[in-house]
Amino acid sequence: SYRERGAGIWYNELIRELVIAVSVSLGLSVLFYVSIFLLLPYLGRPLLEQNYLLFPLLLAATVVRSASDVANLGLYSRDLDRAFAGINIVGIALSLVATWAAVSAAGLVGAGLSVLTTSVILLSLRVWRLRKLCEKDRKEDVQGEGSAPPGLN
């Protein structure tokens, strides 16, 4: 979309995809949570019952991860391969350290906290990089060089 129609249309499509991804993943997460909550007494899984916070943490991380994946596509679609790779490499290291620390401190619930925390940090890094890109597009638009997006405010 960016190469063919400019930054403004690219931005609008990215936001549209972000809304769809978050809406669908949030809706499914709520549905799964309610289903598991109702079925949990009948599953005969004491470990799951003891760590009841794990499931909602993982579902919340799934919603955040959906948004983060769309931001990743935004980086990729604008040929920001170094940012794409760099943030993903940071994510690997962060995930390893956070998982080790959180599981050591809080067991299975710590694993859920680790996944959610890592997902939020990665989303923040991707949005930060995309904001810088939008600021650059706006400056170019002021100089008459393109169609800038309204920005990630």
Short mmCIF file of C-alpha atoms in Angstrom, two decimals:
data_model
loop_
_atom_site.label_atom_id
_atom_site.label_comp_id
_atom_site.label_asym_id
_atom_site.label_seq_id
_atom_site.Cartn_x
_atom_site.Cartn_y
_atom_site.Cartn_z
CA SER A 1 0.00 0.00 0.00
CA TYR A 2 2.78 2.48 0.87
CA ARG A 3 4.70 2.15 -2.41
CA GLU A 4 1.57 2.23 -4.52
CA ARG A 5 -0.57 4.88 -2.80
CA GLY A 6 1.50 6.84 -0.29
CA ALA A 7 1.96 7.20 3.44
CA GLY A 8 -1.53 8.45 4.27
CA ILE A 9 -3.28 5.42 2.80
CA TRP A 10 -0.64 3.10 4.27
CA TYR A 11 -1.26 4.58 7.71
CA ASN A 12 -5.05 4.28 7.41
CA GLU A 13 -4.77 0.63 6.33
CA LEU A 14 -2.37 -0.13 9.17
CA ILE A 15 -4.77 1.35 11.72
CA ARG A 16 -7.70 -0.54 10.15
CA GLU A 17 -5.78 -3.84 10.40
CA LEU A 18 -4.80 -3.02 13.98
CA VAL A 19 -8.43 -2.44 14.97
CA ILE A 20 -9.50 -5.70 13.30
CA ALA A 21 -6.70 -7.73 14.93
CA VAL A 22 -7.34 -6.35 18.41
CA SER A 23 -11.13 -6.63 18.09
CA VAL A 24 -11.04 -10.26 16.94
CA SER A 25 -8.39 -11.36 19.42
CA LEU A 26 -10.11 -9.56 22.30
CA GLY A 27 -13.50 -11.06 21.39
CA LEU A 28 -12.08 -14.56 21.12
CA SER A 29 -10.09 -14.13 24.34
CA VAL A 30 -13.22 -13.14 26.27
CA LEU A 31 -15.09 -16.09 24.76
CA PHE A 32 -12.28 -18.50 25.68
CA TYR A 33 -12.02 -17.09 29.19
CA VAL A 34 -15.73 -17.44 29.87
CA SER A 35 -15.71 -20.96 28.41
CA ILE A 36 -12.76 -22.10 30.51
CA PHE A 37 -14.16 -20.42 33.61
CA LEU A 38 -17.40 -22.37 33.18
CA LEU A 39 -15.65 -25.65 32.29
CA LEU A 40 -12.79 -25.51 34.80
CA PRO A 41 -14.62 -27.36 37.61
CA TYR A 42 -15.36 -30.25 35.22
CA LEU A 43 -11.90 -30.58 33.63
CA GLY A 44 -10.22 -32.30 36.56
CA ARG A 45 -7.04 -30.25 36.18
CA PRO A 46 -5.91 -29.24 39.69
CA LEU A 47 -2.75 -27.53 38.42
CA LEU A 48 -4.85 -25.30 36.18
CA GLU A 49 -7.16 -24.51 39.08
CA GLN A 50 -4.21 -23.66 41.34
CA ASN A 51 -2.79 -21.29 38.72
CA TYR A 52 -6.08 -19.72 37.63
CA LEU A 53 -4.38 -16.38 36.84
CA LEU A 54 -2.23 -17.97 34.14
CA PHE A 55 -5.01 -18.26 31.56
CA PRO A 56 -6.19 -14.62 31.64
CA LEU A 57 -2.57 -13.44 31.55
CA LEU A 58 -1.91 -15.53 28.45
CA LEU A 59 -5.13 -14.29 26.83
CA ALA A 60 -4.20 -10.66 27.55
CA ALA A 61 -0.76 -11.33 26.08
CA THR A 62 -2.45 -12.75 22.98
CA VAL A 63 -4.39 -9.53 22.45
CA VAL A 64 -1.24 -7.43 22.90
CA ARG A 65 0.69 -9.78 20.64
CA SER A 66 -1.94 -9.39 17.91
CA ALA A 67 -1.43 -5.62 17.98
CA SER A 68 2.32 -6.12 18.05
CA ASP A 69 2.20 -8.39 15.00
CA VAL A 70 0.33 -5.72 13.04
CA ALA A 71 2.99 -3.19 14.06
CA ASN A 72 5.60 -5.69 12.86
CA LEU A 73 3.83 -5.82 9.50
CA GLY A 74 3.94 -2.02 9.44
CA LEU A 75 7.71 -2.08 9.89
CA TYR A 76 8.09 -4.75 7.24
CA SER A 77 5.84 -2.99 4.75
CA ARG A 78 7.97 0.15 4.99
CA ASP A 79 11.23 -1.77 4.43
CA LEU A 80 12.44 -1.17 7.97
CA ASP A 81 14.18 -4.53 8.04
CA ARG A 82 16.83 -3.48 10.54
CA ALA A 83 14.24 -2.19 13.00
CA PHE A 84 12.14 -5.30 12.41
CA ALA A 85 15.10 -7.63 13.05
CA GLY A 86 16.56 -5.59 15.89
CA ILE A 87 13.32 -5.42 17.86
CA ASN A 88 12.74 -9.15 17.36
CA ILE A 89 16.27 -9.96 18.57
CA VAL A 90 15.71 -7.76 21.63
CA GLY A 91 12.46 -9.67 22.15
CA ILE A 92 14.25 -13.01 22.20
CA ALA A 93 16.74 -11.84 24.83
CA LEU A 94 14.04 -10.10 26.85
CA SER A 95 11.82 -13.16 26.76
CA LEU A 96 14.58 -15.43 28.01
CA VAL A 97 15.55 -13.15 30.90
CA ALA A 98 11.96 -12.25 31.85
CA THR A 99 10.81 -15.87 31.75
CA TRP A 100 13.70 -17.08 33.87
CA ALA A 101 13.16 -14.34 36.46
CA ALA A 102 9.36 -14.53 36.54
CA VAL A 103 9.14 -18.33 36.62
CA SER A 104 11.74 -18.42 39.39
CA ALA A 105 9.70 -15.92 41.40
CA ALA A 106 6.11 -16.95 40.64
CA GLY A 107 6.06 -20.34 38.89
CA LEU A 108 3.49 -20.79 36.13
CA VAL A 109 1.82 -17.46 36.84
CA GLY A 110 5.27 -15.92 36.41
CA ALA A 111 5.41 -17.41 32.93
CA GLY A 112 2.14 -15.65 32.11
CA LEU A 113 3.45 -12.38 33.54
CA SER A 114 6.62 -12.79 31.50
CA VAL A 115 4.74 -13.33 28.23
CA LEU A 116 2.47 -10.35 28.88
CA THR A 117 5.33 -8.06 29.91
CA THR A 118 7.47 -9.03 26.94
CA SER A 119 4.53 -8.52 24.57
CA VAL A 120 3.82 -5.04 25.96
CA ILE A 121 7.47 -4.01 25.69
CA LEU A 122 7.77 -5.29 22.11
CA LEU A 123 4.55 -3.52 21.11
CA SER A 124 5.89 -0.32 22.67
CA LEU A 125 9.16 -0.57 20.75
CA ARG A 126 7.37 -1.19 17.45
CA VAL A 127 4.92 1.67 17.99
CA TRP A 128 7.81 3.96 18.97
CA ARG A 129 9.58 3.13 15.70
CA LEU A 130 6.41 3.62 13.66
CA ARG A 131 5.80 6.99 15.37
CA LYS A 132 9.26 8.12 14.32
CA LEU A 133 8.39 7.08 10.78
CA CYS A 134 5.12 9.04 10.86
CA GLU A 135 6.94 12.13 12.13
CA LYS A 136 9.36 11.82 9.20
CA ASP A 137 6.44 11.43 6.78
CA ARG A 138 4.78 14.56 8.22
CA LYS A 139 7.98 16.58 7.79
CA GLU A 140 8.28 15.43 4.19
CA ASP A 141 4.64 16.33 3.59
CA VAL A 142 5.21 19.85 4.92
CA GLN A 143 8.10 20.14 2.48
CA GLY A 144 5.81 18.94 -0.31
CA GLU A 145 7.43 15.57 -0.82
CA GLY A 146 4.58 13.19 -0.06
CA SER A 147 1.28 12.37 1.56
CA ALA A 148 1.90 12.12 5.29
CA PRO A 149 -0.24 10.12 7.69
CA PRO A 150 -2.04 11.97 10.47
CA GLY A 151 0.38 10.36 12.98
CA LEU A 152 0.19 7.94 15.85
CA ASN A 153 -1.10 10.19 18.60
#
